[in-house]
Short mmCIF file of C-alpha atoms in Angstrom, two decimals:
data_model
loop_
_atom_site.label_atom_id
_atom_site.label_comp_id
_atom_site.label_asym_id
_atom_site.label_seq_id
_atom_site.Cartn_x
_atom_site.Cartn_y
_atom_site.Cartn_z
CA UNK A 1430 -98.28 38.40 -68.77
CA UNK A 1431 -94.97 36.60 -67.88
CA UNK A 1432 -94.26 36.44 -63.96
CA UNK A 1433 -91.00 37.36 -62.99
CA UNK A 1434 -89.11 36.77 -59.47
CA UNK A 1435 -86.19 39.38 -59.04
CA UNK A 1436 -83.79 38.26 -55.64
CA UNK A 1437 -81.28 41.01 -55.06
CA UNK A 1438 -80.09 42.20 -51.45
CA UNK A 1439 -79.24 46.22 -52.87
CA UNK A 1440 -82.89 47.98 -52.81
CA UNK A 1441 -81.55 50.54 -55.31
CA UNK A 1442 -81.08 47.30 -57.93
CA UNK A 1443 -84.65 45.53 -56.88
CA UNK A 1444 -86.46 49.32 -57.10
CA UNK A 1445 -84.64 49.56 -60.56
CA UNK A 1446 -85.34 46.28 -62.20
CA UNK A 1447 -89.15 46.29 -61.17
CA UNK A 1448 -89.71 49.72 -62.59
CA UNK A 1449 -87.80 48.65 -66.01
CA UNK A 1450 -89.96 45.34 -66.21
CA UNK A 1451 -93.26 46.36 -65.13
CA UNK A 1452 -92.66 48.90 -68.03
CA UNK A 1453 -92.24 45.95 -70.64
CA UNK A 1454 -95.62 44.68 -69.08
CA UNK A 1455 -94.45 42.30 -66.76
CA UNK A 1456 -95.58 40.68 -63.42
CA UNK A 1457 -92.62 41.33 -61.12
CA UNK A 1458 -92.13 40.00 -57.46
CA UNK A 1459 -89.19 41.16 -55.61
CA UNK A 1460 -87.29 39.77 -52.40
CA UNK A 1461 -84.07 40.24 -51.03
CA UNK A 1462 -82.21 37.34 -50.06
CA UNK A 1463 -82.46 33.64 -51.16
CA UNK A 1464 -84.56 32.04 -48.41
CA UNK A 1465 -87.57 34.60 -49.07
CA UNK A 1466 -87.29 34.04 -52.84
CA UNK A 1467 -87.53 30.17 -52.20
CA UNK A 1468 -90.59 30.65 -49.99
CA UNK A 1469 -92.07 32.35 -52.80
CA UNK A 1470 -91.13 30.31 -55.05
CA UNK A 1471 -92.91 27.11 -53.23
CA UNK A 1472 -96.46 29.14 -53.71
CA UNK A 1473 -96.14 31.13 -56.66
CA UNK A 1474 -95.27 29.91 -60.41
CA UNK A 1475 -92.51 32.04 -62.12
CA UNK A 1476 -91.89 32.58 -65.73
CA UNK A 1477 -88.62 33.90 -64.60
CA UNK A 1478 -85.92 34.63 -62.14
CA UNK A 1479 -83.17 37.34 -61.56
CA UNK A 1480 -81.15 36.35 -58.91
CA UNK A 1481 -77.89 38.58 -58.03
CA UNK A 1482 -74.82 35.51 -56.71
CA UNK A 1483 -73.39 37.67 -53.90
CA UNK A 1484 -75.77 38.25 -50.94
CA UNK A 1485 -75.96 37.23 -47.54
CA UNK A 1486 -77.07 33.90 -45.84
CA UNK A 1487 -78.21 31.89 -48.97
CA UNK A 1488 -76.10 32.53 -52.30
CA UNK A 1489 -77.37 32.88 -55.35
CA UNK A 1490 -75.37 30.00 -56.61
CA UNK A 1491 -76.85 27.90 -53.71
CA UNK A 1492 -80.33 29.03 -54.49
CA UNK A 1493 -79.96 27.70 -57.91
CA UNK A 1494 -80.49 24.09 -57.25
CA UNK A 1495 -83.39 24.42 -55.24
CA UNK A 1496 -85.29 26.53 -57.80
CA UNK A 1497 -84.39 24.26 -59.89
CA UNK A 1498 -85.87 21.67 -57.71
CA UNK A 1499 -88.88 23.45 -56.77
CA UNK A 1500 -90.15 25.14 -60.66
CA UNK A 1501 -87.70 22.28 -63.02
CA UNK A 1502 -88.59 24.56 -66.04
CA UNK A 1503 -88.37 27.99 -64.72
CA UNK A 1504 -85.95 30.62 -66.57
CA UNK A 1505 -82.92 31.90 -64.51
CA UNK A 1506 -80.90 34.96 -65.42
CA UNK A 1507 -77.72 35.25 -62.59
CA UNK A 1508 -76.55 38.95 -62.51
CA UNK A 1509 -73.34 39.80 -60.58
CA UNK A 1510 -70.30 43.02 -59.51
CA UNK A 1511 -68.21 40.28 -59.50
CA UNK A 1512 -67.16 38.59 -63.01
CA UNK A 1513 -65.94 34.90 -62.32
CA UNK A 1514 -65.06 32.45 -65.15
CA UNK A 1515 -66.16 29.72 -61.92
CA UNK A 1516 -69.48 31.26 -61.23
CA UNK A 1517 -70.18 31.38 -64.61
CA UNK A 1518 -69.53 27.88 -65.33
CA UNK A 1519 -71.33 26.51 -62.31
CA UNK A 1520 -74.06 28.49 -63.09
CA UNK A 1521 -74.66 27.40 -66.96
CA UNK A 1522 -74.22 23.76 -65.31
CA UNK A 1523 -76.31 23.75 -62.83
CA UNK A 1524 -79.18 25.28 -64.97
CA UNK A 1525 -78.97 28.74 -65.59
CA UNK A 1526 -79.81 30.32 -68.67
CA UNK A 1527 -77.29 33.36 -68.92
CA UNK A 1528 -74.82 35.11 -66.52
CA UNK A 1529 -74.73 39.15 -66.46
CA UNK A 1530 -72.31 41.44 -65.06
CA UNK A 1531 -73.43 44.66 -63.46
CA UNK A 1532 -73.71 47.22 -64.63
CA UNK A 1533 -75.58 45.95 -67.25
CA UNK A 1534 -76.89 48.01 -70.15
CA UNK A 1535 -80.91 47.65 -70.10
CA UNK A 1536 -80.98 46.69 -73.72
CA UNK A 1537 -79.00 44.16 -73.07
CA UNK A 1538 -81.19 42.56 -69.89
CA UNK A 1539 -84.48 43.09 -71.98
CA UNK A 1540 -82.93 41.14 -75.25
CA UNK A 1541 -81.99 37.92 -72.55
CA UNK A 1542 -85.44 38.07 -70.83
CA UNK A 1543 -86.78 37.80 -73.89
CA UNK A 1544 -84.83 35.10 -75.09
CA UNK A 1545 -85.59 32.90 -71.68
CA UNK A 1546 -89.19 33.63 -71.95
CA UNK A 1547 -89.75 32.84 -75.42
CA UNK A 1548 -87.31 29.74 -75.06
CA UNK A 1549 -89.64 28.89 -72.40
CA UNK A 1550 -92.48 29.20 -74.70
CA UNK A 1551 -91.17 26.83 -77.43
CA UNK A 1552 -90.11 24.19 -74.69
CA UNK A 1553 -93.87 24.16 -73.54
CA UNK A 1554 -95.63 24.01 -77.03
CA UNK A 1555 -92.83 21.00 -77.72
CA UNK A 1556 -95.09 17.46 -78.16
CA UNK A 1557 -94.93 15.19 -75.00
CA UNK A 1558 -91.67 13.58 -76.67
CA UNK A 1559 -89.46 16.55 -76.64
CA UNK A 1560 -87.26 16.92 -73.49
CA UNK A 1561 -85.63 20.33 -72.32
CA UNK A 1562 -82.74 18.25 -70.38
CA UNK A 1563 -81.43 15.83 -73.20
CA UNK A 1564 -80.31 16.84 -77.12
CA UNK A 1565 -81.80 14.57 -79.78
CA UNK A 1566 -84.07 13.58 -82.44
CA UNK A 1567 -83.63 10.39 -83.91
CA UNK A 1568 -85.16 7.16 -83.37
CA UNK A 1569 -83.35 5.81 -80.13
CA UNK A 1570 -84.31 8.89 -78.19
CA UNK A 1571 -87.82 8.96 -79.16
CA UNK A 1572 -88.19 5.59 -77.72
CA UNK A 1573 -86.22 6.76 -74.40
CA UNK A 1574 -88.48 10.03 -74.43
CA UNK A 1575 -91.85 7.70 -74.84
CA UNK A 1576 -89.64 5.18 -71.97
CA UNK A 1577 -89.11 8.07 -69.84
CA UNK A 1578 -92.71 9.04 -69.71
CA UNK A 1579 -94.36 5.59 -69.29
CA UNK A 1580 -91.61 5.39 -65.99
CA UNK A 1581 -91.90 8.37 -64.83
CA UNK A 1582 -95.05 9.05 -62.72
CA UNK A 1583 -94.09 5.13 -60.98
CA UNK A 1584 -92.57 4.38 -58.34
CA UNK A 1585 -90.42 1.57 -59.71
CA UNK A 1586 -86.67 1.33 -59.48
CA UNK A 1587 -84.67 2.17 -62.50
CA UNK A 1588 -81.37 0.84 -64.31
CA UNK A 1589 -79.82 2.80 -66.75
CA UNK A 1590 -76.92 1.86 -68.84
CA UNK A 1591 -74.59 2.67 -71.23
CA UNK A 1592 -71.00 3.91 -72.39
CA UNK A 1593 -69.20 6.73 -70.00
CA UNK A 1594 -70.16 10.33 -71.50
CA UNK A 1595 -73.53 9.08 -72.92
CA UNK A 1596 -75.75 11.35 -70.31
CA UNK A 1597 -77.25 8.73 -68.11
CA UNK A 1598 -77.22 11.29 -65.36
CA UNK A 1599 -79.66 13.54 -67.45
CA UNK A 1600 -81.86 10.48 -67.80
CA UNK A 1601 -81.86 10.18 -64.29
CA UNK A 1602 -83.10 13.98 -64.16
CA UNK A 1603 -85.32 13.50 -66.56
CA UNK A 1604 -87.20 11.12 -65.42
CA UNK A 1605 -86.60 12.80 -61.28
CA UNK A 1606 -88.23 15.99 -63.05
CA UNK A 1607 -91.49 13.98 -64.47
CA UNK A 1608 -92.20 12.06 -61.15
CA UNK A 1609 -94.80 12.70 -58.48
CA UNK A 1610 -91.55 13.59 -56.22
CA UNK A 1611 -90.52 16.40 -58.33
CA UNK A 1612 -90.46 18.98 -56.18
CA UNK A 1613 -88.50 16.69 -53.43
CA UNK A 1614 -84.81 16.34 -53.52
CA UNK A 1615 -82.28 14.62 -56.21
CA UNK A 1616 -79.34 13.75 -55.12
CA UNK A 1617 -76.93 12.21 -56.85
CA UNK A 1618 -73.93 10.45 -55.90
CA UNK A 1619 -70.80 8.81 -58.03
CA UNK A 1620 -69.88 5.85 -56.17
CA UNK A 1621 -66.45 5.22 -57.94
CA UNK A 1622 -65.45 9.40 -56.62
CA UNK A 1623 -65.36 7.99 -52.97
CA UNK A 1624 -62.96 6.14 -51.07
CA UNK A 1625 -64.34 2.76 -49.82
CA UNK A 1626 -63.92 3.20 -46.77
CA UNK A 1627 -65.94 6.44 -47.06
CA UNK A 1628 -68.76 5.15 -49.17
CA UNK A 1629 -70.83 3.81 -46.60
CA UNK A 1630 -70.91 6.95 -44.83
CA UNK A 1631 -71.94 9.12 -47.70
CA UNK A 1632 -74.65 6.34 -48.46
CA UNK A 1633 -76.26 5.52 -45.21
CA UNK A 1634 -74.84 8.29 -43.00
CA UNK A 1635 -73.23 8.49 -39.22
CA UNK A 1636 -73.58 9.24 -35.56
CA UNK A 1637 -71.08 11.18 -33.56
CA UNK A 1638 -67.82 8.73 -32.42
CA UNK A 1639 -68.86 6.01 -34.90
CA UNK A 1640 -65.13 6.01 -36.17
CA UNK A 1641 -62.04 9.08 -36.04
CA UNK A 1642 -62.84 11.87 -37.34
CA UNK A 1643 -66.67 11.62 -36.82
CA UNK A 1644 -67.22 14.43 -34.57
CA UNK A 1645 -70.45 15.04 -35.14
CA UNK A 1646 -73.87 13.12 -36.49
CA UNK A 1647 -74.19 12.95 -40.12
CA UNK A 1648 -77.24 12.78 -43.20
CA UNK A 1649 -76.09 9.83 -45.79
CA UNK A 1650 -77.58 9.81 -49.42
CA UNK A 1651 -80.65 8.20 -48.63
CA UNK A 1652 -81.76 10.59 -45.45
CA UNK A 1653 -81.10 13.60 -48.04
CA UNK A 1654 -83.43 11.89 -50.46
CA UNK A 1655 -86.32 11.04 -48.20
CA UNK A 1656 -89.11 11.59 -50.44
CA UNK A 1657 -87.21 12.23 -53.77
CA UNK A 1658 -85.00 10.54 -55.75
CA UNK A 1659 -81.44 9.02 -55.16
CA UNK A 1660 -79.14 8.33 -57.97
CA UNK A 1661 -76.30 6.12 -58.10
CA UNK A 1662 -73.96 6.35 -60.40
CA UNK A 1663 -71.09 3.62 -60.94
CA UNK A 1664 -73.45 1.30 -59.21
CA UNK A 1665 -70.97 -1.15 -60.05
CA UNK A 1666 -68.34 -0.12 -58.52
CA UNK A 1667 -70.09 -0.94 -55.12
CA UNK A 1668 -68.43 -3.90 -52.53
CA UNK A 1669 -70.36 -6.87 -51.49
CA UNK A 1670 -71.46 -5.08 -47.87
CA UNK A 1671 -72.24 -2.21 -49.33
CA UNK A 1672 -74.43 -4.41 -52.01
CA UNK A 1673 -76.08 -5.97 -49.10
CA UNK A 1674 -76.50 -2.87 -47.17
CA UNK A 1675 -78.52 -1.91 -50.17
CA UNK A 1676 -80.51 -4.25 -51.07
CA UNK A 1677 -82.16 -4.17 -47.47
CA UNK A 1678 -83.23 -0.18 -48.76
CA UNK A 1679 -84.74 -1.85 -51.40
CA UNK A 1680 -86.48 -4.53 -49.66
CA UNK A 1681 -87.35 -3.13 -45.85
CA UNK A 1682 -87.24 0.81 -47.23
CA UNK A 1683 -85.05 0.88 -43.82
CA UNK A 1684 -81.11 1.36 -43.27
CA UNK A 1685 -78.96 1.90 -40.47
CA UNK A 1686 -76.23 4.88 -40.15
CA UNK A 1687 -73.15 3.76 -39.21
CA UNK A 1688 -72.32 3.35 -35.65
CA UNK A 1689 -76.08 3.53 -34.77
CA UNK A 1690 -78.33 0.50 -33.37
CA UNK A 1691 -81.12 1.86 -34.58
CA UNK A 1692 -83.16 1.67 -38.23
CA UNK A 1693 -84.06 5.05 -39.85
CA UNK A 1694 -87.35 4.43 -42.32
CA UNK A 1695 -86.54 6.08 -45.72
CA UNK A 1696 -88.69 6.30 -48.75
CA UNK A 1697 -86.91 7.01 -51.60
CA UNK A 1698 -87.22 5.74 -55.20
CA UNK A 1699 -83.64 4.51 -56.53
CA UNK A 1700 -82.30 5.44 -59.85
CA UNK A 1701 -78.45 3.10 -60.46
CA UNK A 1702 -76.78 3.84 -63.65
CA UNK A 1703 -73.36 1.63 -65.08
CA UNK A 1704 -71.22 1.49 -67.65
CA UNK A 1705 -70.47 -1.94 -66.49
CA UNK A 1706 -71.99 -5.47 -68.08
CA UNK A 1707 -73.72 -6.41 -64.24
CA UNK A 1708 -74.32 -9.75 -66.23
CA UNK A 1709 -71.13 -9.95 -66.27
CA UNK A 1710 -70.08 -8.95 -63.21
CA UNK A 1711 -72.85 -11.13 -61.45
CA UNK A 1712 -71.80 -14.70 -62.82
CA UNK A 1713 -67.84 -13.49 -61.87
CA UNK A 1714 -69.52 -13.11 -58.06
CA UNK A 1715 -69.15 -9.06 -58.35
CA UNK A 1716 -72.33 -8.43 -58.32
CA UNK A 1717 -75.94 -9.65 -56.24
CA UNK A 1718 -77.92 -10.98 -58.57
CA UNK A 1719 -80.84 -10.41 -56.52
CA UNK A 1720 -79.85 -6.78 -55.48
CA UNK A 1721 -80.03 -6.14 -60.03
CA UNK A 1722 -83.58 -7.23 -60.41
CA UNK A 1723 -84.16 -5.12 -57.65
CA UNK A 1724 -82.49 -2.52 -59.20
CA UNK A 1725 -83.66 -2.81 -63.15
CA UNK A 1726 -87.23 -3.20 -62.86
CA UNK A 1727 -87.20 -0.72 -65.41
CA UNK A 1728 -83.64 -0.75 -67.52
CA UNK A 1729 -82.91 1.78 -69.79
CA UNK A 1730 -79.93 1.34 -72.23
CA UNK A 1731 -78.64 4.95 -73.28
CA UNK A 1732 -76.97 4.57 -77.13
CA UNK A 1733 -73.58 5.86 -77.40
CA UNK A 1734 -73.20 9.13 -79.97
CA UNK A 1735 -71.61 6.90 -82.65
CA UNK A 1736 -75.46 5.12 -83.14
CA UNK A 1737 -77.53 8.27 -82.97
CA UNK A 1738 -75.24 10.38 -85.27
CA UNK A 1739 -78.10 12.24 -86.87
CA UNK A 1740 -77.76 13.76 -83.35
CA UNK A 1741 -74.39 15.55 -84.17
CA UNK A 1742 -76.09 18.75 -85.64
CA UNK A 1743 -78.42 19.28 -83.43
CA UNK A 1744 -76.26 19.35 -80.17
CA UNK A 1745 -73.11 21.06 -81.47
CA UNK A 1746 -75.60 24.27 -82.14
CA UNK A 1747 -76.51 23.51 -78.37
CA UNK A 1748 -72.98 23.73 -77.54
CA UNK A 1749 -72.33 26.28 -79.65
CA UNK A 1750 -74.53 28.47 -78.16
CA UNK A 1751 -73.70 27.39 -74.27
CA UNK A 1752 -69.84 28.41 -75.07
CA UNK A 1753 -70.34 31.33 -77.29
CA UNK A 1754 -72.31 32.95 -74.50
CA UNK A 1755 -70.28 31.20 -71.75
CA UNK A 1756 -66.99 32.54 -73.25
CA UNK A 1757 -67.73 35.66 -74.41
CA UNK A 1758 -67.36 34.59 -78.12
CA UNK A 1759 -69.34 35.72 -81.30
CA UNK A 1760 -68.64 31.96 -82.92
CA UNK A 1761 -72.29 31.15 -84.97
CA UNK A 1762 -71.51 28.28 -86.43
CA UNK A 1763 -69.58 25.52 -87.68
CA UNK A 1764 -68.14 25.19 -91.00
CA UNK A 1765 -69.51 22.56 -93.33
CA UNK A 1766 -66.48 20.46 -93.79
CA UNK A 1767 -65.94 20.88 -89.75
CA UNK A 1768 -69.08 19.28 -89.50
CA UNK A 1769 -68.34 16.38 -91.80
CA UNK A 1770 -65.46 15.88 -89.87
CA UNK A 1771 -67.47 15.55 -86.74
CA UNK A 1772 -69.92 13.17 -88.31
CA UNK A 1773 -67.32 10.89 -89.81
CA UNK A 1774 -65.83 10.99 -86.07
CA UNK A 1775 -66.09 7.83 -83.80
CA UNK A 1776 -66.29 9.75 -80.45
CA UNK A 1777 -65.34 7.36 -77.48
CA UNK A 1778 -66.10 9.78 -75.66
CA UNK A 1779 -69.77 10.18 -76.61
CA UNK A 1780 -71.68 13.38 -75.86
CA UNK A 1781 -68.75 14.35 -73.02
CA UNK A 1782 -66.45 14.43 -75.91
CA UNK A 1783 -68.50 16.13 -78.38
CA UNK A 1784 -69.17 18.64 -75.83
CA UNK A 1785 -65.33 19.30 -75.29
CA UNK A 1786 -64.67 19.09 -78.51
CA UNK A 1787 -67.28 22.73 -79.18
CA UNK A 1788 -65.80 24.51 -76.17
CA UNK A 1789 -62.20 24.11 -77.43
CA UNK A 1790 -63.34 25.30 -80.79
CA UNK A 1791 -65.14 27.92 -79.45
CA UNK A 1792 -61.75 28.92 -77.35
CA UNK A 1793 -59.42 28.68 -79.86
CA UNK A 1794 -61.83 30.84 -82.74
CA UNK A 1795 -61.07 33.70 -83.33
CA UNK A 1796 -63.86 34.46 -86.29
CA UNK A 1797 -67.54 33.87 -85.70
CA UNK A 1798 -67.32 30.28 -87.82
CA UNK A 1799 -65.36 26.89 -86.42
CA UNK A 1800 -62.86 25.75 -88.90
CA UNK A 1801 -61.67 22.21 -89.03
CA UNK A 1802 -57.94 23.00 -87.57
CA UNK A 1803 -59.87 24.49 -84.52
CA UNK A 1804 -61.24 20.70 -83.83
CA UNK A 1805 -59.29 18.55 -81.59
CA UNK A 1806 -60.05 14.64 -82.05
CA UNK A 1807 -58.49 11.47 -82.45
CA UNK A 1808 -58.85 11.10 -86.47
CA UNK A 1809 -57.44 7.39 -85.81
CA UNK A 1810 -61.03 7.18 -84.32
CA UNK A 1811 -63.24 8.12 -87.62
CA UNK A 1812 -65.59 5.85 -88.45
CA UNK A 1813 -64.75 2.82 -90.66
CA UNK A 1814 -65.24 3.15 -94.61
CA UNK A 1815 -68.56 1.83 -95.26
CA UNK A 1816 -67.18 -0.60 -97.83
CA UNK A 1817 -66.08 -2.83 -94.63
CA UNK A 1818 -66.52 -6.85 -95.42
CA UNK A 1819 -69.97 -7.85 -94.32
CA UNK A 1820 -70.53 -9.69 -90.74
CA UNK A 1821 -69.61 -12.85 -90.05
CA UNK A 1822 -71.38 -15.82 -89.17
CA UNK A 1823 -70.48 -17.05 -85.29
CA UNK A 1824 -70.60 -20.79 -86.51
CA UNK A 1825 -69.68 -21.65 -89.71
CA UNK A 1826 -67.43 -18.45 -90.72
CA UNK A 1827 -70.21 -17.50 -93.69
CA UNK A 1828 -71.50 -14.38 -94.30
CA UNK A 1829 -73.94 -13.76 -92.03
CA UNK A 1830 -76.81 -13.64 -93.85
CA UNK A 1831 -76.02 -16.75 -96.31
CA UNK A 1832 -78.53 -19.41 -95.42
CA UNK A 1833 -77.26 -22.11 -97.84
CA UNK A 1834 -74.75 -22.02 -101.29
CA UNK A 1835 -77.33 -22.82 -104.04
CA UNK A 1836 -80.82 -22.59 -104.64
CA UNK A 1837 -81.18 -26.34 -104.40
CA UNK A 1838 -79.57 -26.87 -101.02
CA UNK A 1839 -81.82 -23.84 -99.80
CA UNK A 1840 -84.82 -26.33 -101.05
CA UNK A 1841 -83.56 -29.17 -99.70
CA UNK A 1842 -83.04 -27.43 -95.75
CA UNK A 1843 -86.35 -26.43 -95.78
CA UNK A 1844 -88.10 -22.63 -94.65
CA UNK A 1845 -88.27 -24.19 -91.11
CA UNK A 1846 -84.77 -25.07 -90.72
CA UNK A 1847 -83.40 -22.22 -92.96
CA UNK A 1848 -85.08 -19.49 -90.27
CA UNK A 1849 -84.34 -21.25 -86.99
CA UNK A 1850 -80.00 -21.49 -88.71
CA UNK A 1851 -80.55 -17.66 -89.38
CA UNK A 1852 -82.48 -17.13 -85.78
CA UNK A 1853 -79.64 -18.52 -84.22
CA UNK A 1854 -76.71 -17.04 -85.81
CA UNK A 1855 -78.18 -13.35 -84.95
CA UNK A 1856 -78.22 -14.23 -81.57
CA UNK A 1857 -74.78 -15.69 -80.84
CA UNK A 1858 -73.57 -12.27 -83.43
CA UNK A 1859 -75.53 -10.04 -81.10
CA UNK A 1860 -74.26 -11.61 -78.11
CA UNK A 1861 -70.58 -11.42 -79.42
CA UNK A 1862 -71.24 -7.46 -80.16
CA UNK A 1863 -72.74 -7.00 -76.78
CA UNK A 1864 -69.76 -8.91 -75.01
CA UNK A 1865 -72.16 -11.49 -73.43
CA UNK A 1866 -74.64 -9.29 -72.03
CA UNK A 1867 -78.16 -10.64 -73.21
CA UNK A 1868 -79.81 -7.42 -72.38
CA UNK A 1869 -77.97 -5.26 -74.64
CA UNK A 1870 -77.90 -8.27 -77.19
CA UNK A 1871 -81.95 -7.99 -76.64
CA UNK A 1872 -81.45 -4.32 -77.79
CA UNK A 1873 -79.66 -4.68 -80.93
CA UNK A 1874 -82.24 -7.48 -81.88
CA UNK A 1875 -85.28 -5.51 -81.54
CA UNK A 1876 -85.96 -8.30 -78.72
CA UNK A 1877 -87.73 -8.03 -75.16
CA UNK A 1878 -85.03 -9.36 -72.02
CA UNK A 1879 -87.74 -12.28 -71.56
CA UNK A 1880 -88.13 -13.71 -75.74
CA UNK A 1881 -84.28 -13.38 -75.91
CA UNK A 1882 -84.02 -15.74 -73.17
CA UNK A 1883 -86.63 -18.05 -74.30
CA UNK A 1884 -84.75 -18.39 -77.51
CA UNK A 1885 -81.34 -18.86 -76.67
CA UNK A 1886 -82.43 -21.65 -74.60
CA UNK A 1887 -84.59 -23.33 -77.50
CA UNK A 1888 -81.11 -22.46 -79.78
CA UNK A 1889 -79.37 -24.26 -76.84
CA UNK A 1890 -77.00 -21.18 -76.22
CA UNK A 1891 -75.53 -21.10 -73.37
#
């Protein structure tokens, strides 16, 4: 019998909606504002929520998150008087499986109820590998699913990487949502979205009269977090105090708000993501070198869309679905040549794109199908034709994979010699991909950080 929490300040509505479920053979708990719900929600598993937005004290839009926080894989219907196109989004993004507006016909309540619950259902029988937050099935997200729960239950520090739009910040949630802290906070913080001057603020918080403006004491990042997980996104795009300033988290679990003269103990695991090569930026001075081993005990490269294409499917039904009901649109599906078009498509964008790309189609239908003209992309972006000339050698300008001219010269070298020419020119054509970076060089050679270092040092690559 599925256990459902119903939050609504009107008794009339709470009165109604227990009667109707209890009917269908349900456990139902009722409260009237948020912070009761929450209470409840600490002690008692739900199945299920009904929360109304509007009520007093504690919104229902604020009470989101931290249901979210407390039961990660609970269901959430948010019912509302008061149709928003802003509440709706927020809503969908921050969780939520379906927004209502009252009045609602009971047909229609019972059908959604039974679509979170049995969506619920399937997420639990899913094998260990299957993850409600991130869309995907092929290869390179298994091995991030099996990554993600090897990491998870450990304290240690994690780096994720990877193109802008990937979902690195869904990673991060992931992985938040699997830990021993998941019921403590996650807070997340961009650290390009801030002014500089700003930053260290938001990070490490203030005391009244540390600078104008500061008129009273303030919680930074890592205060919030206490106990959870903080996630820093653009880790990059941090200065050189800041750096150091952070690195003294990481070492001393200690920090010091600004203006203050005293340490605040913190502990708080640390979860950076970039889109940035920190190799890169650490040999050009940008970057501590110490602070990123500190930081990417654990790295985690996230592939863009354009090598996990067999992906494609599978999330623009997820879209479709999130914007047809988001919307207000009967669009089902996408037609087959739209969807050739989408996996003959480059996406720079990545999942962000791909993601855009449904909800304008979804806009712009006006049958239950996506045609091609309602896509918007860059065509200059579709993939190359596969008859492309093969790679090129780094050294000698050969086809890459051309160990000698003639069968006699290929004698002559030697199976020693003829490997080790081969070894080498993968490496410096991996590093030339990868701009540099050996880590994600490592990755598209199937290599560990530490054997991809070993061997461009025996190659004598520098």
């Amino acid at each position: 019998m599925a256990a459902i929490l119903v939050i609504d300040d009107e008794l009339s509505m709470r009165e109604f909606l227990k009667i109707l479920l209890t009917k269908e053979g349900y456990q139902v708990t009722t409260a009237a504002e948020g912070k009761t719900a929450l209470a409840l929600a600490e002690k008692h598993p739900f199945d299920l929520v009904i929360t109304d937005i509007r009520m007093p004290g504690m919104s229902g839009l604020e009470l989101l998150p931290h249901l979210k926080q407390v039961q990660p894989e609970v269901g959430i219907i948010m019912i509302t008087a008061f149709a928003s196109p802003d509440d709706a989004v927020v809503s969908m993004k921050n969780g939520a499986f379906d927004y209502i507006t009252k009045p609602f016909k009971v047909e229609e309540i019972k059908a959604v109820i039974k679509a979170v619950l049995k969506k619920k259902q399937h997420n639990e029988t899913q094998p260990a590998s299957s993850f409600s937050e991130i869309i995907g099935q092929s290869p390179e997200m298994i091995k991030i699913f099996d990554l993600i729960a090897k990491v998870a239950p450990t304290p240690a520090n994690i780096l994720i990487y990877g193109e802008s739009g990937t979902g690195k910040e869904l990673v991060a949630k992931a992985i938040h949502n699997r830990s021993r802290v998941a019921a403590n906070p996650f807070v997340p913080i961009t650290c390009s979205a801030i002014p500089e001057s700003l930053l260290e603020s938001e990070l490490f918080g203030h005391v009244k009269g540390s600078f104008t403006g500061a008129i009273a004491d303030k919680a930074g990042l890592f205060q919030l977090a206490d106990g959870g997980t903080a996630f820093l996104d653009e880790i990059g795009e941090l200065t050189p105090i800041i750096q150091t300033k952070l690195l003294r988290v990481l070492q001393e679990r200690e920090f010091m708000p600004v203006g203050s003269t005293r340490t605040r103990q913190v502990n708080v695991r640390i979860i950076a993501a970039t889109n940035r090569i920190l190799e890169q930026e650490i040999i050009e001075g940008k970057f501590r070198e110490d602070l990123y081993y500190r930081l990417a005990v654990v790295p985690i490269r996230v592939p863009p869309l354009r090598e996990r294409i067999g992906d494609v499917p599978l999330l623009v039904n997820h879209f479709l679905e999130k914007y047809s009901h988001l919307l207000g649109k009967e669009v089902q599906t996408i037609s087959s040549y739209g969807m050739e078009v989408l996996m003959q498509y480059d996406f720079p964008g990545n999942v962000r794109e791909l993601e855009n790309i449904i909800e304008r189609g979804v806009a712009l239908e006006s049958s239950n199908i996506i045609l091609p003209e309602s896509l918007i992309l860059s065509l200059h972006r579709q993939k190359k034709s596969k008859a492309e000339p093969p790679a090129m050698a780094a050294t000698t300008g050969e086809p890459l994979f051309v160990a000698a001219h003639d069968e006699d010269e290929l004698f002559a070298e030697g199976l020693e010699e003829v490997l080790q020419r081969v070894e080498k020119e993968m490496i410096l054509h991996a590093l030339a991909k990868a701009d540099n970076s050996k880590m994600r060089a490592a990755d598209l050679l199937k290599l560990s950080f530490r054997s991809l270092r070993y061997k461009t040092k025996k190659h004598h690559i520098d």
